[in-house]
Coordinates of C-alpha atoms in Angstrom, one line a residue:
Chain A
M147 CA 82.5 81.3 138.7
E148 CA 84.0 80.3 135.4
R149 CA 82.9 76.8 134.5
R150 CA 83.9 76.7 130.8
V151 CA 86.8 74.2 130.5
Y152 CA 88.6 76.3 127.8
F153 CA 88.8 79.3 130.0
I154 CA 89.8 77.3 133.1
F155 CA 92.6 75.8 131.0
G156 CA 93.7 79.3 130.0
D157 CA 93.7 80.5 133.6
V158 CA 95.9 77.5 134.7
L159 CA 98.2 77.9 131.7
A160 CA 98.7 81.6 132.4
C161 CA 99.5 81.2 136.1
L162 CA 101.8 78.2 135.5
L163 CA 103.7 80.0 132.8
A164 CA 103.9 83.3 134.6
G165 CA 105.1 81.6 137.8
A166 CA 107.6 79.3 136.1
V167 CA 109.1 81.9 133.8
S168 CA 109.3 84.5 136.5
G169 CA 111.0 82.1 138.9
W170 CA 113.4 81.0 136.2
L171 CA 114.3 84.5 135.1
V172 CA 114.6 85.9 138.6
Q173 CA 117.1 83.2 139.5
F174 CA 119.3 84.2 136.6
A175 CA 119.0 87.9 137.2
L176 CA 119.9 87.8 140.9
S177 CA 123.3 87.6 142.5
G178 CA 123.6 85.1 145.4
D179 CA 125.3 87.7 147.6
W180 CA 122.4 90.1 147.7
Y181 CA 120.5 90.7 151.0
P182 CA 117.4 88.5 151.0
L183 CA 115.1 91.5 151.4
V184 CA 116.7 93.2 148.3
G185 CA 116.4 89.9 146.4
M186 CA 112.8 89.6 147.4
I187 CA 111.8 93.1 146.4
F188 CA 113.8 92.8 143.1
G189 CA 112.2 89.4 142.4
M190 CA 108.7 90.7 143.2
A191 CA 109.1 93.7 140.8
M192 CA 110.6 91.6 138.0
G193 CA 108.1 88.8 138.5
M194 CA 105.2 91.2 138.3
L195 CA 106.5 92.6 135.0
V196 CA 107.1 89.1 133.6
G197 CA 103.6 87.9 134.8
M198 CA 101.9 90.9 133.3
L199 CA 103.6 90.3 129.9
T200 CA 102.6 86.7 130.1
G201 CA 99.1 87.7 130.8
I202 CA 99.1 90.2 127.9
L203 CA 100.4 87.6 125.5
L204 CA 97.6 85.1 126.5
S205 CA 94.8 87.6 127.0
P206 CA 93.6 87.6 123.3
F207 CA 93.0 83.9 123.6
F208 CA 91.6 83.5 127.2
G209 CA 90.2 86.8 128.5
D210 CA 91.3 90.1 129.8
F211 CA 91.6 90.9 133.5
E212 CA 90.7 87.3 134.2
V213 CA 94.1 86.3 132.8
M214 CA 96.2 89.3 133.4
L215 CA 95.6 89.8 137.1
P216 CA 96.2 86.2 138.3
A217 CA 99.2 86.0 135.9
S218 CA 100.7 89.2 137.3
F219 CA 100.0 88.0 140.8
S220 CA 101.7 84.6 140.0
G221 CA 104.8 86.4 138.6
M222 CA 104.9 88.7 141.6
L223 CA 104.7 85.9 144.2
A224 CA 107.0 83.5 142.3
G225 CA 109.6 86.3 141.8
M226 CA 109.4 87.3 145.4
I227 CA 109.8 83.8 146.9
V228 CA 112.4 82.6 144.4
G229 CA 114.3 85.9 144.9
M230 CA 114.4 85.5 148.6
V231 CA 115.3 81.8 148.6
Y232 CA 118.0 82.3 146.0
T233 CA 119.8 84.9 148.2
L234 CA 119.6 82.5 151.2
G235 CA 121.3 79.6 149.4
E236 CA 121.7 77.7 146.1
N237 CA 118.8 77.1 143.9
S238 CA 118.9 75.5 140.4
P239 CA 117.0 76.9 137.4
D240 CA 114.8 73.8 137.3
D241 CA 113.9 74.2 141.0
A242 CA 113.2 77.9 140.5
A243 CA 110.9 77.2 137.6
L244 CA 109.1 74.4 139.3
S245 CA 108.6 76.4 142.5
G246 CA 107.4 79.3 140.4
A247 CA 104.9 77.1 138.6
G248 CA 103.6 75.8 141.9
L249 CA 103.2 79.3 143.3
G250 CA 101.3 80.2 140.2
L251 CA 98.8 77.5 141.0
V252 CA 98.5 78.8 144.5
C253 CA 97.8 82.3 143.2
L254 CA 95.1 80.9 140.8
A255 CA 93.5 79.0 143.7
F256 CA 93.5 82.2 145.8
T257 CA 92.0 84.2 142.8
Y258 CA 89.3 81.5 142.3
F259 CA 88.5 81.6 146.1
L260 CA 88.2 85.4 146.0
Q261 CA 86.1 85.2 142.8
G262 CA 83.7 82.8 144.6
K263 CA 83.3 85.3 147.4
L264 CA 83.0 88.4 145.3
F265 CA 80.9 87.3 142.3
G266 CA 77.4 88.6 142.0
E267 CA 75.4 91.4 143.4
V268 CA 77.1 93.8 145.8
S269 CA 74.8 94.7 148.6
D270 CA 76.0 98.3 149.3
G271 CA 76.4 99.3 145.6
Chain B
M127 CA 87.4 120.3 125.6
D128 CA 90.3 119.1 123.4
N129 CA 89.6 115.5 122.6
S130 CA 92.2 115.1 119.9
R131 CA 94.6 113.0 122.1
T132 CA 91.8 110.6 123.1
Q133 CA 90.7 110.3 119.5
A134 CA 94.2 109.7 118.3
K135 CA 94.8 107.0 121.0
W136 CA 91.7 105.1 119.9
D137 CA 92.3 105.7 116.2
S138 CA 95.7 104.0 116.7
A139 CA 94.2 101.1 118.7
A140 CA 91.5 100.4 116.0
A141 CA 93.9 98.3 113.8
V142 CA 94.6 95.8 116.5
F143 CA 91.4 96.1 118.6
D144 CA 89.7 93.0 117.3
L145 CA 92.9 91.0 117.4
L146 CA 93.4 91.8 121.1
G147 CA 89.8 91.8 122.3
G148 CA 87.7 90.0 119.7
F149 CA 88.1 86.4 120.8
G150 CA 89.2 85.7 124.4
P151 CA 87.9 88.7 126.3
E152 CA 84.7 89.0 124.2
K153 CA 83.8 85.3 124.5
R154 CA 84.5 85.4 128.2
W155 CA 82.3 88.4 128.8
K156 CA 79.6 87.6 126.3
P157 CA 77.1 85.9 128.8
H158 CA 77.3 88.8 131.2
K159 CA 76.9 91.4 128.5
Q160 CA 74.0 89.5 126.9
R161 CA 72.3 89.5 130.3
L162 CA 72.8 93.2 130.8
F163 CA 71.8 94.1 127.2
S164 CA 68.7 91.9 127.3
A165 CA 67.0 94.8 129.2
M166 CA 67.3 97.1 126.1
D167 CA 64.0 98.8 125.5
G168 CA 62.8 102.1 124.0
K169 CA 65.2 104.6 122.5
I170 CA 68.7 103.6 123.4
L171 CA 72.1 105.4 123.4
F172 CA 75.1 103.0 123.4
L173 CA 78.7 104.0 124.0
A174 CA 81.3 103.4 123.0
V175 CA 80.7 101.4 119.9
G176 CA 84.4 100.7 119.2
T177 CA 84.7 98.2 116.4
G178 CA 81.3 96.9 117.2
L179 CA 82.3 93.8 119.1
D180 CA 79.3 94.3 121.5
I181 CA 76.7 94.4 118.7
P182 CA 76.3 90.6 118.5
C183 CA 75.3 90.7 122.2
F184 CA 72.4 93.1 121.5
P185 CA 68.9 91.7 121.4
P186 CA 67.4 92.0 117.9
G187 CA 64.8 94.6 116.8
K188 CA 65.9 97.5 119.1
D189 CA 66.3 101.3 118.3
I190 CA 69.9 102.0 119.1
T191 CA 72.1 105.1 118.5
G192 CA 75.8 104.2 119.0
I193 CA 78.5 106.7 119.4
D194 CA 82.3 106.6 119.5
I195 CA 85.0 109.2 119.5
S196 CA 87.2 107.4 117.0
P197 CA 86.4 107.5 113.2
K198 CA 88.8 104.6 112.6
M199 CA 86.9 102.5 115.2
L200 CA 83.6 103.4 113.5
E201 CA 85.0 102.4 110.1
K202 CA 85.7 98.9 111.5
A203 CA 82.3 98.8 113.2
A204 CA 80.4 99.6 110.0
P205 CA 79.8 96.0 108.8
R206 CA 78.5 95.0 112.3
V207 CA 76.3 98.0 112.5
T208 CA 74.8 97.2 109.1
A209 CA 74.4 93.5 110.1
Y210 CA 72.4 94.3 113.2
T211 CA 68.8 93.2 112.9
G212 CA 67.1 96.3 114.2
Q213 CA 67.5 100.0 113.8
M214 CA 71.0 101.1 114.5
T215 CA 73.1 104.2 113.6
A216 CA 76.7 104.8 114.6
L217 CA 77.9 108.4 115.0
Q218 CA 81.3 110.0 115.7
M219 CA 80.8 111.9 118.9
D220 CA 82.5 112.8 122.2
V221 CA 80.6 112.0 125.3
H222 CA 81.6 115.3 126.8
A223 CA 79.8 117.1 124.0
L224 CA 76.7 115.1 123.2
D225 CA 74.8 116.5 120.2
F226 CA 71.4 115.4 121.4
P227 CA 68.6 117.4 123.0
E228 CA 67.8 116.9 126.7
A229 CA 65.8 113.8 127.6
T230 CA 66.2 112.1 124.3
F231 CA 66.8 108.5 125.4
D232 CA 65.0 106.0 127.5
Q233 CA 68.2 104.1 128.3
V234 CA 71.9 104.5 128.0
F235 CA 74.2 101.5 127.8
T236 CA 78.0 101.6 128.1
S237 CA 80.6 98.9 127.6
C238 CA 84.2 99.4 128.9
T239 CA 83.8 103.1 128.2
F240 CA 84.3 105.0 131.5
C241 CA 87.8 103.6 132.0
S242 CA 88.8 105.8 129.0
V243 CA 86.6 108.9 129.2
P244 CA 89.1 111.7 130.2
E245 CA 86.6 113.5 132.5
P246 CA 84.3 110.6 133.7
I247 CA 82.0 112.6 136.0
E248 CA 81.4 115.3 133.3
G249 CA 80.8 112.5 130.8
L250 CA 78.3 110.9 133.1
K251 CA 76.6 114.2 133.7
A252 CA 76.3 114.6 129.9
L253 CA 74.6 111.1 129.8
R254 CA 72.2 112.2 132.6
R255 CA 71.2 115.2 130.5
V256 CA 70.2 113.2 127.5
L257 CA 68.4 110.5 129.5
K258 CA 64.7 111.0 130.2
P259 CA 63.9 111.4 134.0
G260 CA 63.8 108.0 135.5
G261 CA 65.7 106.6 132.4
A262 CA 68.1 103.7 133.0
L263 CA 71.9 103.8 132.8
K264 CA 73.3 100.3 132.4
M265 CA 77.1 99.8 132.4
F266 CA 79.5 97.0 131.8
E267 CA 82.8 98.4 133.1
H268 CA 86.1 97.6 134.7
T269 CA 87.3 99.6 137.7
G270 CA 89.9 99.6 140.4
S271 CA 89.9 97.0 143.1
A272 CA 89.6 97.1 146.9
C273 CA 91.3 93.7 147.3
F274 CA 95.0 93.3 147.9
P275 CA 97.1 92.4 145.9
F276 CA 95.0 93.3 142.9
S277 CA 94.4 96.8 144.1
T278 CA 98.2 97.4 144.3
M279 CA 98.8 95.8 140.9
L280 CA 96.2 97.9 139.2
N281 CA 97.6 101.1 140.8
V282 CA 101.1 100.2 139.8
L283 CA 100.2 99.3 136.2
N284 CA 97.9 102.2 135.6
P285 CA 100.5 104.8 134.6
V286 CA 101.6 102.5 131.8
F287 CA 98.2 101.4 130.6
R288 CA 96.6 104.9 130.6
H289 CA 98.9 105.9 127.7
L290 CA 98.0 102.8 125.7
G291 CA 94.3 102.7 126.3
P292 CA 92.2 102.4 129.5
E293 CA 92.8 103.5 133.0
L294 CA 92.8 100.6 135.4
N295 CA 91.9 102.0 138.8
R296 CA 88.9 104.2 138.4
N297 CA 86.0 104.2 140.9
T298 CA 83.2 104.2 138.4
V299 CA 80.5 103.4 140.9
A300 CA 81.4 106.5 142.9
N301 CA 81.6 108.5 139.7
V302 CA 78.1 107.4 138.7
R303 CA 76.8 108.5 142.1
E304 CA 78.7 111.8 142.0
A305 CA 77.2 112.5 138.6
G306 CA 73.8 112.5 140.2
F307 CA 72.5 109.1 139.3
N308 CA 70.7 106.8 141.7
I309 CA 72.5 103.5 141.9
R310 CA 70.1 100.5 141.7
K311 CA 72.4 97.5 141.4
V312 CA 76.1 96.7 141.2
S313 CA 77.1 93.2 140.3
N314 CA 80.7 91.8 140.2
V315 CA 81.6 89.8 137.2
F316 CA 85.3 89.2 137.9
L317 CA 86.5 89.9 141.4
D318 CA 85.5 93.5 142.2
V319 CA 87.2 94.7 138.9
V320 CA 84.8 93.8 136.1
K321 CA 81.2 94.7 137.0
T322 CA 77.8 95.8 135.9
I323 CA 76.3 99.0 137.2
E324 CA 72.7 99.8 137.0
A325 CA 71.4 103.3 137.8
T326 CA 68.6 105.6 137.0
A327 CA 68.5 109.3 136.2
P328 CA 66.6 111.4 138.9

């Protein structure tokens, strides 16, 4: 598990940013009269792209896959949820960004949980 | 095998390689690389040298031959090769066409290499040829993932990334086994994506 504060800060920053920016942008890109499923899929694809770009931008400072994968995941989930919620009713840009940031932290927590499970020697090689 | 496209790809990447990977990724992976490289002993083949970012992780006083397909990368690596406190030479060479006699090396080390070798199993077989029987192959590599959603993301992103640099979804552990090595130990560094693989030549 990563214990260096600098890199933990980078992970948090990447996921917060990826989630917030994805949620915010998806909310603008969507139209409120889309079917929720279409909004969800569109948001997921757009969010993953935004999350990946966020990860690539931060990667030189904080790490490679360690930043890019959780950031892409954050963007994907934030885009998906915001996309679906927006097509079901009104959602302000601030709400979308805040929800996205929160979902980014959820994604980071999931990644850290999985990392705790997977780190170290693999028994079956 | 025509390696001109691979060489051109990495020649182009040489200018920005240190900028993209020299600080964050390298600092993050340094403890794991140092642990793997601390086992260096005897006559060692290292690939791929790149711009030499891994060299500060090497233990001092070893006998290392480094190779890389890209002359531009090796130009950048030259000061780090010179600064190494041991015996180190860096040669331009393609892993598919290793210009060494059979059973030359006691150990082979790789660092984020087999994500980019065009024919990974052939490349690994070439490494087996130049390793002495029982010699060690020790790799620091990134691979595909078996864990959703990361598996899907790596598969989706791979078509874009393979044109810019590495492939993201290779099963390098299976490739090592298929090339005829005996796997000794696999350890995950980040999820099941970044890992160390230790194997021996039969």
